């Protein structure tokens, strides 16, 4: 063992990557010789490599934010590792590096960050080397700016099983819709904008195969994609048929194979139960740690569950975080003991290599044969439905299917189906709720709220249908439809009255991470000529907001266009004021649960008062939601929160009524006073 410096030196110089070690302030403690040589060769500034210089100061402004964020996340311990793609620019070109950030203990109590920089190959692509490409062993294709196929070699064509002529000119996401939302999809969108290259490995579930994929921006404005099967992965060698039916991680049957096995067991007519298990926080574990740890946890859970099964019983992996167990039992005995053992597995923390043990919560739903159904498909759906019921409870919980759920299920299926159809025809529309400045009586803004009078089910609460749309992925269809209607409405009213108030639209967490949604939003704003300063998006506190780089990029893109961002339901989620510092948030919406404590709970009143003071002090706008009583409005005004939304002023109104009340008499001050019932009340009080 040598000194700490010698140990660092040894560690760094044995790596193939270039390495830079920073202290908590971003000052360079050590640079590997390879990195120093590289910087010297490319005449990069000393700030990028020299010991005692501040590394952050040597970066370009656009890179500084990303790097600082990565360093801070590592130092705070909120992530164990971070990777990003960054170009290093020279006079007339750039090299691209994949940079990995990890924590590093510099000395006793002194934490730093180590950066591993791995160069990424650039693939120059133009027509002159097409011949070379054709003869390459990798499958290769090219996409134009609209992501339409414009070239593919015969290897790619035979891999897809689609003739070259058929693919050329068609859009990749339309031909392969199941690629939406994959890392590959996200990377393509990213590279299309950033015009760089990236190499990564991706698991393609439809073929149960890993691929090494290289995507690079082409000179003609599109992308070139190379891909090759990665045979070495996981050491699993299964024949083609077996591959297609087995989950690579657990080795369990996938949905298709499980259904076949279930049919076979049904033929034996012995009683059994299905336990449908959803790992509640698994997605968050993947986001918080990384996929390797996620995979490790999944494998351990599967192995523990497998120990509970007899050789005659079976299990399957239905989806990303959903498992199913089939437990045979006597008709009368039921499955109480078995389900207790399953729940025990989720009560214990799972030990992991190199990091602390993690507890995974599970929601478990159970259906039984022959009590509930003798159809394999129905038994799975019923167990899933019971699982959804269990999910409503906090922490790990368990729910047994009962006939009442059948009604819920039918209702849900009707809603699911209608959500993917023509929404106007099925009674979908919107209402507008004003936000009023309680001092001037002026209209400060308006929130769009979806409404649905379903032809068969009658009025459905937005809480119910938004939730289903979010879970089933139809939320983008619904929001696209809503934006079209609302923007066309705003457009017509601007033409007629010359103005329209700032309009807030609710955006769910899954849309926040979708570049497609934001492209759609910008496209529709353009189409209807909507001034960006009239639009506000309302987002809620959620894990995506905290940890997703993609969300941050999307929100920054909104800001850059002039669209403002409001943080909805403040006071119900994590409620961390850190959001206000880290995210581009213009406005806070104080939740109704805060407001309704006014007059009842002095402690909550004190918290609310200081919160309002703080929000005002950082120049963030604010709205109080769910203001129902004049006494609440008085308290809010005195505390410094002047804009209110709530039944005291108006319920969400049909658009025509909103126009009549708020747009027709906009410049009439007496009308403004009329708008504010609270002002009239207070005036009478103080008179
Ligand atoms: P939210 O975004 O917090 O919307 C405010 C909710 O409070 C609305 O409920 C509104 O009608 C209600 N509200 C307003 N003032 C008062 C009041 O003084 N007292 C009481 N008790 N309630 C008041 P609504 O319209 O039922 O919507 C419920 C939730 O559904 C919304 O909560 C929002 O999260 C979601 N939602 C509605 N429309 C959409 C939409 O188009 N897209 C998305 N993503 N979510 C939507
Ligand atoms: Ca809202
Ligand atoms: Ca709200």
XYZ file of C-alpha atoms and ligand atoms in Angstrom:
735
model
C 0.000 0.000 0.000
C 1.428 3.421 -0.789
C 0.142 6.883 0.054
C -3.380 7.868 -0.948
C -1.904 9.724 -3.945
C -0.026 6.615 -5.046
C -3.138 4.501 -4.738
C -5.118 6.992 -6.815
C -2.337 7.074 -9.381
C -2.260 3.305 -9.580
C -6.000 3.027 -9.951
C -6.178 5.664 -12.624
C -3.258 4.598 -14.755
C -4.459 0.989 -14.995
C -7.697 2.109 -16.684
C -8.060 2.153 -20.438
C -10.383 5.164 -20.299
C -9.162 8.680 -19.721
C -9.690 9.573 -16.089
C -10.131 12.891 -14.284
C -10.637 13.144 -10.540
C -12.403 16.207 -9.097
C -12.949 17.383 -5.545
C -16.372 18.584 -4.367
C -15.759 22.076 -5.799
C -14.831 20.777 -9.242
C -11.075 21.354 -8.808
C -8.905 18.787 -10.617
C -7.046 16.529 -8.173
C -5.610 14.219 -10.797
C -5.699 13.619 -14.562
C -4.534 10.379 -16.167
C -1.493 10.640 -18.440
C -3.625 9.563 -21.411
C -6.002 12.478 -20.833
C -3.136 14.963 -20.412
C -1.602 13.730 -23.703
C -4.951 13.919 -25.480
C -5.526 17.509 -24.273
C -2.015 18.454 -25.276
C -2.408 16.947 -28.745
C -5.698 18.810 -29.310
C -4.531 22.022 -27.618
C -7.356 21.948 -25.088
C -7.289 24.601 -22.323
C -5.407 23.832 -19.099
C -8.661 24.036 -17.162
C -9.650 20.697 -18.664
C -6.682 18.719 -17.366
C -4.274 20.624 -15.108
C -4.220 19.828 -11.380
C -5.577 22.689 -9.177
C -7.553 24.193 -12.082
C -11.364 24.226 -11.846
C -12.625 21.733 -14.395
C -16.169 23.168 -14.488
C -14.869 26.634 -15.449
C -13.110 25.150 -18.483
C -16.351 23.852 -20.024
C -18.557 25.544 -22.561
C -21.672 27.160 -21.098
C -24.046 24.539 -22.534
C -21.979 21.679 -21.076
C -21.453 23.288 -17.697
C -25.028 22.762 -16.554
C -25.028 19.031 -17.414
C -21.675 18.365 -15.811
C -22.470 20.337 -12.653
C -25.719 18.475 -12.302
C -24.001 15.101 -12.676
C -21.304 16.013 -10.154
C -23.876 17.253 -7.644
C -26.020 14.164 -7.959
C -23.044 11.921 -7.322
C -21.875 13.980 -4.351
C -25.344 14.059 -2.792
C -25.503 10.279 -3.121
C -28.841 10.435 -4.957
C -27.402 8.207 -7.707
C -24.565 5.676 -7.593
C -23.415 6.342 -11.137
C -24.248 8.628 -14.028
C -23.335 8.508 -17.689
C -23.685 11.059 -20.407
C -22.578 11.783 -23.904
C -20.546 14.935 -24.464
C -18.705 16.296 -27.472
C -15.278 17.819 -26.973
C -14.944 20.530 -29.560
C -11.793 21.676 -31.346
C -11.352 24.445 -33.891
C -13.194 22.705 -36.748
C -14.374 19.327 -35.458
C -15.332 17.398 -32.338
C -14.673 14.056 -30.641
C -17.423 12.410 -28.676
C -16.995 10.861 -25.278
C -19.189 8.752 -23.117
C -18.487 10.050 -19.619
C -19.178 7.987 -16.541
C -19.331 9.714 -13.118
C -18.782 7.790 -9.902
C -18.201 8.808 -6.274
C -14.629 8.702 -5.011
C -13.319 9.000 -1.464
C -10.335 11.340 -1.798
C -9.357 11.236 1.852
C -11.007 10.771 5.273
C -14.379 12.554 5.052
C -13.475 14.148 1.732
C -15.667 13.132 -1.160
C -14.963 13.677 -4.808
C -16.117 12.491 -8.200
C -14.209 10.391 -10.677
C -14.865 10.837 -14.398
C -14.135 7.991 -16.816
C -14.033 9.300 -20.372
C -14.423 6.748 -23.092
C -14.081 7.903 -26.700
C -16.987 6.984 -28.985
C -16.243 6.118 -32.560
C -17.594 8.354 -35.250
C -18.826 6.678 -38.411
C -18.428 8.923 -41.403
C -21.248 8.071 -43.760
C -21.717 9.354 -47.246
C -22.496 7.875 -50.644
C -18.839 7.165 -51.499
C -18.475 4.493 -48.858
C -21.807 2.848 -49.522
C -20.037 -0.043 -51.227
C -18.018 -0.627 -48.100
C -21.181 -0.574 -46.037
C -22.881 -3.083 -48.265
C -20.158 -5.605 -47.723
C -20.000 -5.099 -43.982
C -21.044 -7.908 -41.735
C -23.284 -5.726 -39.560
C -26.832 -5.012 -40.560
C -27.030 -1.370 -41.538
C -29.723 1.103 -42.496
C -30.123 4.830 -42.895
C -32.996 7.106 -41.926
C -33.688 10.530 -43.407
C -34.567 13.651 -41.375
C -38.172 12.460 -40.946
C -36.939 9.051 -39.740
C -38.020 7.346 -42.962
C -35.864 4.487 -44.260
C -33.699 5.763 -47.107
C -31.187 2.914 -47.350
C -30.717 -0.574 -45.967
C -28.258 -3.326 -46.737
C -29.391 -6.860 -47.509
C -28.453 -8.077 -44.015
C -30.849 -5.573 -42.427
C -33.572 -6.395 -44.916
C -33.323 -10.147 -44.274
C -33.214 -9.525 -40.532
C -36.470 -7.518 -40.643
C -37.960 -10.063 -43.046
C -39.255 -7.159 -45.129
C -38.162 -6.417 -48.719
C -35.946 -3.415 -49.188
C -38.362 -1.739 -51.608
C -41.174 -2.030 -49.104
C -39.212 -0.364 -46.329
C -37.642 2.500 -48.269
C -39.707 5.639 -47.753
C -41.632 4.337 -44.752
C -41.316 5.714 -41.257
C -39.443 3.506 -38.801
C -41.831 4.148 -35.860
C -44.839 3.317 -38.031
C -43.308 0.091 -39.325
C -42.070 -0.923 -35.835
C -44.475 0.742 -33.368
C -43.318 -1.467 -30.475
C -39.954 0.331 -30.537
C -41.624 3.449 -29.109
C -40.300 4.268 -25.653
C -37.231 2.004 -25.900
C -33.708 3.279 -25.264
C -33.163 2.973 -29.000
C -36.099 5.298 -29.679
C -34.922 7.840 -27.111
C -31.370 7.736 -28.412
C -32.499 8.295 -32.009
C -34.492 11.392 -30.996
C -31.537 12.629 -28.943
C -28.986 12.064 -31.715
C -31.218 13.624 -34.340
C -31.066 16.846 -32.339
C -27.511 16.639 -31.034
C -25.974 15.341 -34.298
C -23.497 13.016 -32.602
C -22.908 9.246 -32.362
C -23.650 6.662 -29.749
C -23.007 2.984 -29.200
C -25.114 0.995 -26.767
C -26.556 -2.409 -26.060
C -30.271 -2.993 -26.078
C -32.470 -5.932 -25.254
C -35.188 -6.562 -27.804
C -37.905 -8.498 -26.005
C -39.817 -9.624 -29.111
C -36.745 -11.675 -30.127
C -35.379 -12.197 -26.640
C -32.012 -11.025 -27.893
C -29.438 -8.394 -27.017
C -28.086 -6.165 -29.748
C -25.096 -3.931 -30.001
C -26.366 -0.840 -31.760
C -24.358 2.051 -33.154
C -26.292 5.113 -34.230
C -24.635 8.066 -35.851
C -25.831 11.339 -37.347
C -25.223 11.410 -41.106
C -24.057 14.361 -43.145
C -27.376 14.399 -44.988
C -29.266 15.245 -41.787
C -30.545 11.776 -40.890
C -29.178 8.806 -38.941
C -27.145 5.708 -39.800
C -27.838 2.602 -37.686
C -25.604 -0.486 -37.393
C -26.699 -3.412 -35.320
C -25.438 -6.818 -34.468
C -26.760 -9.585 -32.234
C -24.790 -9.903 -28.999
C -24.570 -13.645 -28.486
C -22.331 -13.548 -25.441
C -24.927 -12.078 -23.095
C -25.900 -13.882 -19.920
C -24.349 -17.098 -21.147
C -27.836 -18.341 -21.952
C -28.003 -20.527 -25.002
C -31.506 -21.525 -25.855
C -32.827 -22.754 -29.150
C -34.817 -20.276 -31.191
C -38.232 -21.511 -30.092
C -37.237 -21.601 -26.435
C -35.714 -18.125 -26.710
C -38.913 -16.656 -27.969
C -40.839 -18.082 -25.011
C -38.497 -17.535 -22.090
C -37.769 -14.401 -20.129
C -34.003 -13.858 -20.304
C -33.664 -12.533 -16.766
C -35.660 -14.978 -14.657
C -35.582 -17.928 -17.054
C -39.359 -18.082 -16.469
C -41.938 -18.519 -19.227
C -43.051 -15.275 -20.842
C -46.754 -14.382 -21.144
C -47.328 -16.525 -24.243
C -45.726 -19.653 -22.796
C -47.370 -19.143 -19.408
C -50.799 -18.980 -21.048
C -50.126 -22.273 -22.836
C -49.090 -23.916 -19.561
C -52.168 -22.502 -17.856
C -54.429 -24.033 -20.520
C -52.754 -27.407 -19.935
C -53.274 -27.202 -16.160
C -56.924 -26.184 -16.675
C -57.493 -29.410 -18.611
C -56.600 -31.384 -15.465
C -59.478 -29.688 -13.603
C -57.588 -29.365 -10.307
C -58.140 -26.279 -8.148
C -55.501 -23.558 -8.272
C -54.981 -19.845 -7.758
C -53.090 -17.252 -9.737
C -51.093 -14.602 -7.905
C -50.531 -11.565 -10.090
C -47.602 -9.609 -8.633
C -46.737 -6.050 -9.556
C -43.488 -4.643 -8.164
C -44.686 -1.191 -7.169
C -41.502 0.801 -7.000
C -39.431 -1.193 -9.469
C -39.455 1.499 -12.143
C -38.205 3.962 -9.559
C -35.423 1.601 -8.477
C -34.281 1.406 -12.085
C -34.299 5.197 -12.285
C -32.660 5.757 -8.913
C -29.927 3.175 -9.231
C -29.377 1.623 -12.630
C -30.658 -1.230 -14.726
C -27.911 -3.588 -13.577
C -29.090 -3.262 -9.980
C -32.694 -3.477 -11.158
C -31.878 -6.750 -12.928
C -30.057 -8.081 -9.871
C -33.084 -7.393 -7.671
C -35.476 -8.923 -10.140
C -33.433 -12.111 -10.346
C -33.256 -12.416 -6.560
C -36.984 -11.920 -6.124
C -37.707 -14.489 -8.829
C -35.308 -16.975 -7.225
C -36.957 -16.502 -3.787
C -40.427 -16.942 -5.244
C -39.351 -20.006 -7.187
C -38.378 -21.711 -3.923
C -42.048 -21.614 -2.877
C -43.206 -23.556 -5.934
C -43.554 -27.337 -6.203
C -42.404 -29.021 -9.453
C -46.040 -29.187 -10.650
C -46.546 -25.453 -10.212
C -45.374 -22.729 -12.551
C -44.598 -19.037 -12.801
C -44.238 -16.442 -15.547
C -42.969 -12.940 -16.246
C -45.811 -11.130 -17.937
C -44.304 -7.734 -18.423
C -41.454 -5.504 -17.212
C -42.355 -5.488 -13.525
C -45.158 -8.036 -13.453
C -44.847 -11.645 -12.368
C -47.428 -14.372 -12.026
C -47.440 -17.539 -9.899
C -49.698 -20.541 -10.259
C -50.280 -22.384 -6.989
C -52.180 -25.700 -6.864
C -54.287 -26.341 -3.806
C -57.273 -28.291 -2.582
C -60.538 -26.566 -3.357
C -61.336 -25.925 0.286
C -57.869 -25.126 1.569
C -57.551 -21.907 -0.411
C -54.239 -20.154 -0.675
C -53.921 -18.233 2.574
C -50.688 -19.895 3.716
C -49.087 -19.679 0.318
C -49.892 -16.015 -0.116
C -48.542 -15.310 3.368
C -45.197 -16.843 2.313
C -45.202 -14.729 -0.858
C -45.848 -11.551 1.091
C -43.005 -12.401 3.500
C -40.567 -12.304 0.589
C -41.461 -8.666 -0.018
C -41.194 -7.703 3.631
C -37.456 -8.424 3.735
C -34.866 -6.096 2.238
C -32.887 -7.632 -0.619
C -29.113 -7.653 -0.072
C -27.106 -6.392 -3.063
C -23.456 -6.267 -4.108
C -21.747 -2.928 -3.395
C -24.832 -1.071 -2.247
C -27.301 -1.058 0.596
C -30.148 -3.577 0.752
C -33.377 -2.489 -0.915
C -36.987 -3.252 -0.090
C -39.336 -3.730 -3.016
C -43.055 -3.324 -2.412
C -45.458 -5.557 -4.263
C -49.172 -5.432 -4.957
C -50.604 -8.913 -5.242
C -53.948 -9.848 -6.791
C -55.401 -13.345 -6.629
C -57.983 -15.180 -8.733
C -58.949 -18.833 -8.332
C -60.101 -21.736 -10.473
C -62.854 -22.908 -10.467
C -64.515 -20.169 -8.340
C -63.943 -17.229 -10.651
C -63.624 -18.608 -14.155
C -62.460 -21.564 -16.207
C -60.925 -19.417 -18.936
C -57.163 -18.880 -18.815
C -57.482 -15.392 -20.228
C -60.177 -14.343 -17.728
C -58.317 -15.753 -14.745
C -55.277 -13.645 -15.614
C -57.408 -10.516 -16.164
C -59.255 -11.073 -12.865
C -56.013 -11.530 -10.942
C -54.657 -8.368 -12.578
C -57.780 -6.492 -11.591
C -57.458 -7.650 -8.000
C -53.811 -6.530 -8.104
C -54.968 -3.057 -9.178
C -57.277 -2.973 -6.173
C -54.329 -3.945 -3.938
C -52.264 -1.154 -5.481
C -54.619 1.419 -3.993
C -53.293 0.492 -0.519
C -49.934 1.835 0.644
C -46.939 -0.567 0.858
C -47.133 -4.238 -0.056
C -50.688 -5.416 -0.098
C -52.897 -8.176 -1.294
C -56.384 -8.420 -2.723
C -58.607 -11.363 -3.601
C -60.843 -11.149 -6.667
C -64.589 -10.910 -5.972
C -67.609 -10.647 -8.212
C -68.049 -6.912 -7.529
C -64.756 -6.393 -9.320
C -66.271 -7.833 -12.467
C -68.426 -4.714 -12.732
C -65.378 -2.491 -12.187
C -63.549 -4.464 -14.805
C -66.296 -4.123 -17.400
C -66.429 -0.381 -16.691
C -62.672 -0.084 -17.013
C -62.643 -2.033 -20.280
C -65.377 0.231 -21.716
C -63.375 3.324 -20.698
C -60.137 1.855 -22.074
C -61.779 1.099 -25.407
C -63.507 4.489 -25.700
C -60.245 6.273 -24.915
C -58.677 4.920 -28.076
C -61.633 5.910 -30.261
C -63.063 9.190 -31.551
C -63.205 11.278 -28.381
C -65.513 14.059 -29.575
C -68.089 11.517 -30.703
C -67.985 9.822 -27.307
C -68.753 13.012 -25.362
C -65.278 14.236 -24.458
C -64.996 18.005 -23.996
C -63.361 20.582 -21.739
C -64.255 23.210 -19.146
C -62.416 26.396 -18.175
C -61.882 27.542 -14.607
C -60.753 31.152 -14.054
C -57.903 32.263 -11.805
C -58.717 35.655 -10.314
C -56.533 38.323 -8.735
C -58.404 38.987 -5.506
C -57.169 42.581 -5.221
C -57.823 43.907 -8.716
C -60.608 41.466 -9.557
C -58.830 40.829 -12.855
C -58.687 37.525 -14.628
C -55.111 36.257 -14.116
C -55.400 33.015 -16.092
C -57.512 29.982 -16.774
C -57.101 26.227 -16.322
C -58.354 23.708 -18.877
C -60.098 20.724 -17.238
C -61.218 17.706 -19.231
C -64.799 16.505 -19.001
C -66.374 13.315 -20.272
C -70.090 12.596 -20.592
C -69.837 9.047 -21.798
C -72.773 7.772 -23.922
C -73.054 4.547 -21.878
C -71.483 5.369 -18.510
C -72.624 8.979 -18.061
C -70.247 11.587 -16.593
C -66.850 10.128 -15.676
C -64.532 11.930 -13.262
C -61.258 13.100 -14.794
C -59.462 11.422 -11.894
C -60.758 8.077 -13.187
C -60.261 8.429 -16.928
C -56.941 10.318 -16.769
C -55.578 7.570 -14.555
C -56.699 4.833 -16.952
C -55.362 6.780 -19.945
C -52.017 7.161 -18.177
C -51.835 3.457 -17.318
C -52.834 2.218 -20.751
C -50.801 4.688 -22.789
C -53.785 6.452 -24.421
C -52.951 9.679 -22.567
C -51.021 11.016 -25.579
C -54.051 10.474 -27.833
C -56.319 12.174 -25.279
C -53.965 15.109 -24.726
C -53.393 15.566 -28.454
C -57.149 15.719 -28.964
C -57.567 18.189 -26.093
C -54.749 20.453 -27.329
C -56.291 20.536 -30.804
C -59.679 21.559 -29.403
C -58.303 24.109 -26.932
C -55.858 25.727 -29.353
C -58.478 26.020 -32.063
C -60.792 27.625 -29.455
C -58.100 30.104 -28.347
C -57.254 30.910 -31.969
C -60.892 31.732 -32.825
C -61.319 33.887 -29.742
C -58.134 35.850 -30.341
C -59.466 36.639 -33.808
C -62.854 37.643 -32.401
C -61.858 39.552 -29.217
C -58.189 40.345 -29.818
C -57.002 38.648 -26.614
C -57.173 35.515 -24.479
C -55.926 34.849 -20.932
C -52.925 32.690 -20.080
C -54.149 29.112 -20.347
C -52.903 26.241 -18.196
C -52.938 22.655 -19.446
C -52.347 19.602 -17.249
C -49.533 17.285 -18.351
C -49.165 13.821 -16.763
C -45.796 12.316 -15.698
C -45.534 9.876 -18.604
C -45.864 12.732 -21.114
C -43.140 14.701 -19.363
C -40.519 12.201 -20.455
C -41.830 11.948 -24.009
C -40.111 14.099 -26.627
C -42.960 13.207 -28.980
C -45.527 14.894 -26.771
C -43.524 18.098 -26.708
C -42.972 17.990 -30.473
C -46.731 17.620 -30.795
C -47.372 20.524 -28.422
C -45.034 22.838 -30.352
C -46.453 21.678 -33.671
C -50.048 22.402 -32.635
C -49.135 25.801 -31.165
C -47.591 26.665 -34.498
C -50.542 25.325 -36.432
C -53.005 27.535 -34.516
C -50.637 30.462 -34.199
C -50.772 30.455 -30.394
C -48.398 32.943 -28.731
C -46.214 30.847 -26.369
C -46.639 33.330 -23.498
C -50.335 32.363 -23.405
C -49.561 28.746 -22.582
C -48.657 27.250 -19.239
C -48.172 23.565 -18.546
C -49.101 22.167 -15.147
C -46.939 19.349 -13.880
C -47.075 17.441 -10.603
C -44.240 16.423 -8.343
C -43.159 12.905 -9.271
C -40.098 10.739 -9.548
C -39.746 11.501 -13.262
C -39.462 15.165 -12.410
C -36.717 14.517 -9.910
C -34.519 12.132 -11.785
C -35.177 12.209 -15.486
C -32.731 14.056 -17.658
C -35.267 13.812 -20.470
C -37.894 15.683 -18.427
C -35.483 18.460 -17.686
C -34.566 18.762 -21.372
C -38.240 18.890 -22.337
C -39.036 21.533 -19.736
C -36.054 23.610 -20.802
C -37.260 23.374 -24.404
C -40.645 24.751 -23.259
C -38.963 27.566 -21.384
C -36.819 28.413 -24.385
C -39.997 28.826 -26.418
C -41.599 31.071 -23.793
C -44.090 28.545 -22.392
C -44.339 28.769 -18.613
C -44.380 25.893 -16.147
C -46.569 25.543 -13.061
C -46.055 23.016 -10.285
C -49.511 21.616 -9.510
C -50.927 20.242 -6.254
C -48.077 21.657 -4.181
C -48.314 20.262 -0.682
C -49.450 16.765 -1.615
C -46.333 15.146 -3.108
C -42.722 15.290 -2.007
C -43.185 19.042 -1.565
C -39.546 19.762 -1.689
C -38.670 23.363 -2.228
C -35.545 22.123 -3.980
C -37.669 21.827 -7.132
C -37.874 25.565 -7.272
C -34.115 25.831 -7.434
C -33.420 22.930 -9.765
C -36.273 23.067 -12.250
C -37.454 25.877 -14.462
C -40.670 26.442 -12.497
C -42.506 29.757 -12.862
C -45.513 29.147 -10.678
C -46.645 27.131 -7.675
C -50.222 25.958 -7.261
C -50.966 25.589 -3.550
C -53.140 22.519 -3.145
C -56.677 22.614 -1.794
C -55.632 20.455 1.176
C -53.516 23.415 2.385
C -56.262 25.962 1.808
C -59.000 24.023 3.580
C -56.955 24.021 6.808
C -57.273 27.807 7.021
C -59.432 28.649 10.020
C -59.056 25.143 11.487
C -55.426 24.490 12.182
C -53.154 27.343 13.402
C -50.000 25.283 12.794
C -50.874 24.720 9.132
C -51.763 28.398 8.824
C -48.296 29.341 10.095
C -46.643 26.949 7.618
C -48.757 28.314 4.785
C -47.890 31.913 5.703
C -44.150 31.272 5.669
C -44.421 29.222 2.486
C -46.184 32.102 0.729
C -43.527 34.492 2.018
C -40.772 32.237 0.710
C -42.377 31.804 -2.724
C -42.793 35.569 -3.029
C -39.180 36.104 -1.992
C -37.840 34.017 -4.876
C -40.057 35.751 -7.414
C -42.109 32.712 -8.213
C -45.771 33.256 -9.094
C -48.457 31.429 -7.134
C -52.116 30.425 -7.213
C -54.191 29.098 -4.337
C -56.438 26.249 -5.480
C -59.814 25.178 -4.175
C -60.646 28.505 -2.520
C -64.241 28.026 -1.376
C -64.719 30.479 1.499
C -64.350 34.251 1.776
C -62.412 33.717 5.026
C -59.848 31.625 3.137
C -59.507 34.364 0.514
C -58.972 37.033 3.198
C -56.271 34.956 4.905
C -54.529 34.332 1.574
C -54.640 37.992 0.573
C -53.238 39.074 3.934
C -50.481 36.481 3.644
C -49.492 37.698 0.171
C -51.100 35.120 -2.134
C -53.299 37.165 -4.412
C -54.361 34.866 -7.241
C -57.094 32.385 -6.404
C -58.872 29.567 -8.210
C -61.923 27.989 -6.650
C -65.657 27.682 -6.273
C -65.810 31.014 -4.396
C -65.098 32.672 -7.736
C -66.334 30.121 -10.254
C -66.626 26.412 -10.920
C -65.050 25.119 -14.145
C -67.315 26.614 -16.834
C -68.426 25.449 -20.291
C -66.242 27.409 -22.768
C -69.199 29.510 -24.084
C -70.096 30.628 -20.544
C -66.482 31.448 -19.822
C -66.334 33.668 -22.918
C -69.587 35.414 -22.051
C -68.505 36.158 -18.503
C -64.789 36.857 -18.884
C -63.993 37.890 -22.436
C -66.941 39.963 -23.615
C -66.639 42.549 -20.799
C -62.905 42.333 -20.292
C -62.216 46.094 -20.373
C -65.183 47.043 -18.272
C -63.963 47.703 -14.706
C -67.354 47.395 -13.136
C -67.519 43.965 -14.715
C -64.178 43.155 -13.077
C -65.608 43.963 -9.696
C -68.599 41.860 -10.496
C -66.220 38.977 -11.207
C -64.953 39.059 -7.687
C -67.668 38.093 -5.225
C -65.096 38.004 -2.464
C -64.236 41.716 -2.904
C -67.908 42.616 -2.621
C -68.176 40.565 0.542
C -65.078 42.029 2.168
C -66.128 45.559 1.255
C -69.416 45.018 3.011
C -67.608 43.601 6.006
C -65.259 46.499 6.374
C -67.870 49.167 5.623
P -56.298 19.539 -10.722
O -55.356 19.752 -11.860
O -55.765 19.778 -9.358
O -57.558 20.441 -11.017
C -58.256 21.131 -10.054
C -59.416 20.321 -9.601
O -60.024 20.972 -8.487
C -60.524 20.247 -10.665
O -61.164 19.000 -10.509
C -61.444 21.378 -10.241
O -62.760 21.212 -10.710
C -61.368 21.233 -8.757
N -61.696 22.478 -8.053
C -61.445 23.747 -8.411
N -61.869 24.616 -7.477
C -62.400 23.876 -6.474
C -63.003 24.211 -5.203
O -63.121 25.341 -4.808
N -63.406 23.151 -4.444
C -63.284 21.860 -4.832
N -63.714 20.895 -4.029
N -62.710 21.514 -6.025
C -62.287 22.516 -6.828
P -61.542 18.107 -11.726
O -61.975 18.943 -12.867
O -62.472 17.060 -11.213
O -60.163 17.462 -12.130
C -59.546 16.568 -11.289
C -58.131 16.284 -11.701
O -58.105 15.548 -12.919
C -57.330 17.539 -11.967
O -56.866 18.038 -10.762
C -56.245 16.999 -12.853
O -55.247 16.381 -12.083
C -56.970 15.932 -13.638
N -57.338 16.483 -14.942
C -58.446 17.115 -15.333
N -58.398 17.413 -16.635
C -57.201 16.983 -17.085
C -56.556 16.983 -18.350
O -57.035 17.479 -19.358
N -55.317 16.401 -18.429
C -54.725 15.867 -17.327
N -53.517 15.326 -17.479
N -55.311 15.838 -16.126
C -56.543 16.396 -16.002
Ca -54.077 21.253 -12.546
Ca -54.225 21.029 -8.594
